[in-house]
Amino acid sequence: MRPTHANSRESLQPPGARAPAAWPSPPEPLVYAPAPGLPQVVYADPWLVVVDKPSGLLSVPGRRPEHHDSALLRLQQAYGPLWVVHRLDMDTSGLIAYARSREAAAQLGRQFERRTIRKAYEALVWGQPASPTGVIALPLRLDWPHRPRQCIDAVAGKPSVTHYAQLGDARVLPPVPAPALDTSLPEHLRKPFSRLRLTPVTGRSHQLRVHLSAIGLPILGDRFYGRTEDEGTGIGRLMLHARVLELQHPDDGRWLRMEASPAF
């Protein structure tokens, strides 16, 4: 199924951006072998624990026995029972919070429902945006024949909004060969890489990955929505990191701000 663009007034794209005609073929299933060890704890108290989850580790156990290992189960060995209040994709690194009681989970859940929790991500992408800041508003839904992929659907998709800001040109370590220039692309998309700050208003599955790919700026290392140039680059992971998490403490309501820098 090819992704479609929304042509409504609610859908915005940076000027000059070009979406791919189709995303790459579904990748071969990966052998799930996350690195051992407890995720780095950024904040912990009797109500919640916040960790910097590494790329390649599930947030919660998967359905298959071989996908049972997860950040949740590892943390429960150290902190006892935990409740899930949000998730990160397996391939995404960064900050994720778990509640330590039902009451804390309910309070944090209400914050997510009301969208008062603030999150910011950092990503390395192919190309550069035409404008240093912008908004992407393209409705998303599950691409059922190719799940867990998501796709853009102007009719059946759920409203999905992402703000972005360019942080500068990106130097990728290890060095990645610059792609051959495609003269059919707008000039700004011919520049190899850039670093973006992403602020999602909504929290749809794969939202940031689909939105960036749809405007011609796929995230490096994205095996679902990326570019064929990713193959053989040696990147080895999705270059997307949940850097900032701001929430109200579930007990006394004070604002907490956590930040974890990406490894890239």
XYZ file of C-alpha atoms in Angstrom:
264
model
C 0.000 0.000 0.000
C 1.364 3.398 -0.892
C 1.179 6.256 1.595
C -1.270 8.946 0.635
C -1.191 12.620 1.467
C -3.945 14.547 3.129
C -5.143 17.432 1.016
C -7.204 19.122 3.698
C -6.613 22.509 5.269
C -5.285 20.735 8.361
C -2.366 19.187 6.471
C 0.800 21.230 6.125
C 4.115 20.404 4.483
C 7.271 22.519 4.354
C 7.456 24.220 0.954
C 9.392 22.246 -1.622
C 9.272 18.965 0.249
C 8.635 15.842 -1.757
C 7.215 12.632 -0.369
C 8.400 9.262 -1.645
C 6.128 7.397 -4.037
C 6.365 4.394 -1.729
C 8.352 3.361 1.278
C 10.911 0.560 1.038
C 9.793 -3.052 0.999
C 9.033 -4.411 4.485
C 12.341 -5.332 6.142
C 13.275 -8.831 7.145
C 12.462 -9.564 10.805
C 15.366 -8.757 13.093
C 16.809 -11.155 15.614
C 15.863 -9.581 18.939
C 19.076 -9.425 20.948
C 19.159 -6.259 23.090
C 22.300 -5.411 25.013
C 22.155 -6.640 28.626
C 21.925 -4.432 31.680
C 19.566 -2.078 33.479
C 18.615 1.067 31.516
C 20.237 4.201 32.901
C 18.008 5.658 35.621
C 17.520 9.415 35.212
C 15.010 9.947 38.046
C 13.440 7.720 40.684
C 11.292 8.223 43.781
C 8.442 6.271 45.444
C 5.963 7.374 42.727
C 7.792 6.954 39.427
C 11.028 5.986 37.717
C 12.354 7.563 34.515
C 15.068 5.877 32.471
C 17.072 6.473 29.309
C 16.054 3.425 27.266
C 18.647 2.234 24.749
C 17.782 1.661 21.113
C 16.987 -1.976 20.397
C 15.224 -2.713 23.705
C 11.446 -3.071 23.908
C 9.615 -0.783 26.347
C 7.268 -3.616 27.356
C 7.242 -7.370 26.651
C 6.252 -8.410 23.143
C 3.741 -11.121 22.289
C 6.295 -13.752 21.348
C 8.353 -15.533 24.034
C 11.604 -14.378 22.412
C 10.409 -10.775 22.812
C 9.725 -11.087 26.534
C 12.848 -9.194 27.586
C 12.089 -5.475 27.961
C 12.928 -2.328 29.888
C 9.830 -2.911 32.030
C 10.853 -6.390 33.186
C 14.449 -5.377 33.799
C 13.363 -2.429 35.923
C 10.864 -4.509 37.880
C 13.727 -6.682 39.061
C 15.230 -3.605 40.705
C 12.144 -1.549 41.634
C 9.313 -4.037 42.070
C 5.897 -3.651 40.381
C 5.698 -0.933 37.727
C 2.819 0.410 35.607
C 3.129 1.441 31.954
C 1.941 4.980 31.146
C 3.516 5.464 27.691
C 5.917 3.712 25.338
C 8.803 4.222 22.959
C 9.381 2.248 19.786
C 11.956 -0.493 20.213
C 14.297 1.302 17.785
C 13.937 4.689 19.529
C 16.188 5.556 22.452
C 15.541 8.041 25.222
C 13.395 8.972 28.181
C 10.484 6.828 29.272
C 8.580 6.946 32.580
C 7.007 4.091 34.535
C 4.655 4.565 37.492
C 5.298 2.776 40.789
C 1.659 2.589 41.919
C -1.818 2.407 40.407
C -2.589 5.867 41.732
C 0.535 7.357 40.141
C -0.253 5.577 36.868
C -3.778 7.009 36.825
C -2.502 10.525 37.496
C 0.176 10.326 34.799
C -2.319 8.745 32.418
C -4.601 11.755 32.789
C -1.695 14.045 31.912
C -1.058 12.103 28.711
C -4.761 12.169 27.832
C -4.885 15.939 28.349
C -1.592 16.377 26.453
C -0.053 18.416 29.245
C 3.098 16.294 29.292
C 5.823 17.863 27.177
C 8.168 15.754 25.081
C 10.959 16.692 22.702
C 12.954 14.402 20.452
C 16.178 14.755 18.505
C 16.795 13.121 15.140
C 19.338 12.922 12.352
C 17.662 12.982 8.950
C 18.575 12.741 5.290
C 18.391 16.157 3.613
C 17.521 19.512 5.137
C 14.165 21.228 5.626
C 13.293 24.086 3.308
C 12.438 26.198 6.363
C 14.296 26.045 9.716
C 11.009 25.563 11.570
C 7.659 24.150 10.596
C 4.597 22.059 11.362
C 3.626 18.719 9.821
C -0.071 17.848 10.118
C -0.813 14.612 8.294
C -3.415 12.124 9.592
C -2.147 8.606 10.309
C -3.568 5.123 10.585
C -2.258 1.573 10.740
C -1.172 0.154 7.371
C -2.891 -3.126 8.180
C -1.403 -5.348 5.413
C 2.091 -4.142 6.385
C 1.694 -3.708 10.150
C 3.283 -2.382 12.296
C 3.805 0.242 9.618
C 1.602 3.321 9.648
C 0.421 5.312 6.635
C -1.092 8.692 5.816
C -4.826 8.639 5.144
C -6.826 11.833 4.623
C -10.131 10.043 5.206
C -9.616 7.412 7.902
C -6.422 8.689 9.534
C -6.298 10.180 13.027
C -5.184 13.816 13.334
C -1.423 13.899 13.906
C 0.708 17.019 14.399
C 4.484 17.432 14.721
C 6.504 20.633 15.174
C 10.131 20.644 14.047
C 13.126 22.965 14.297
C 16.482 22.554 12.616
C 19.405 22.419 15.049
C 22.100 22.505 12.377
C 23.930 20.355 9.881
C 24.755 16.892 11.159
C 28.058 15.088 11.272
C 27.364 11.404 11.540
C 29.644 9.092 13.507
C 30.692 6.694 12.143
C 31.050 8.702 8.926
C 28.310 7.890 6.442
C 29.013 8.237 2.714
C 27.076 11.138 1.273
C 24.368 9.926 -1.107
C 24.662 10.517 -4.818
C 22.921 13.738 -5.756
C 19.438 13.320 -7.150
C 18.934 16.340 -9.371
C 15.165 15.823 -9.340
C 15.089 16.726 -5.640
C 14.695 20.331 -4.447
C 18.114 21.815 -3.692
C 17.671 21.757 0.101
C 17.019 17.999 0.024
C 20.297 17.349 -1.797
C 22.346 18.316 1.273
C 23.299 15.110 3.072
C 22.140 15.365 6.684
C 20.626 17.637 9.314
C 19.753 17.486 12.992
C 16.185 18.286 14.024
C 14.345 18.919 17.262
C 10.872 17.356 17.121
C 7.925 18.220 19.339
C 4.888 15.980 18.841
C 1.488 17.441 19.715
C -0.159 14.051 19.281
C 1.388 10.694 20.105
C 0.519 8.321 17.259
C 2.523 5.181 16.666
C 5.549 5.907 14.437
C 4.312 9.495 14.089
C 7.686 11.222 13.880
C 9.107 8.599 11.551
C 6.188 8.730 9.109
C 5.868 12.516 9.163
C 9.542 13.092 8.396
C 9.618 10.470 5.666
C 6.486 11.960 4.113
C 8.150 15.372 3.672
C 11.304 13.871 2.170
C 13.442 13.923 5.346
C 13.544 10.299 6.541
C 15.397 9.513 9.745
C 18.753 7.819 9.298
C 18.619 4.123 10.083
C 14.833 3.836 9.731
C 14.231 0.353 8.346
C 10.485 0.982 7.879
C 10.342 4.462 6.333
C 13.971 5.238 5.465
C 16.075 5.357 2.317
C 17.897 2.576 0.553
C 21.115 4.542 1.132
C 20.904 3.432 4.768
C 21.995 -0.037 3.717
C 25.703 -0.579 4.152
C 26.292 2.699 5.994
C 27.149 0.980 9.267
C 24.793 3.230 11.232
C 23.261 0.236 12.976
C 20.315 1.998 14.644
C 17.470 4.474 14.232
C 18.784 7.992 14.817
C 15.810 9.117 16.920
C 16.065 9.937 20.627
C 13.506 11.098 23.211
C 15.602 13.852 24.756
C 13.260 15.860 27.006
C 10.354 14.783 29.216
C 8.415 17.284 31.350
C 5.550 16.205 33.588
C 3.799 17.076 36.815
C 4.748 14.913 39.752
C 1.863 12.498 40.445
C 1.987 13.202 44.188
C 2.473 16.943 44.721
C 1.977 18.348 41.215
C 5.353 20.045 40.905
C 6.849 20.128 37.419
C 9.726 17.766 36.715
C 12.020 18.233 33.744
C 14.297 15.393 32.686
C 16.802 15.502 29.838
C 19.115 12.887 28.349
C 21.477 13.641 25.479
C 21.536 11.263 22.506
C 24.519 9.038 21.834
C 24.683 10.347 18.232
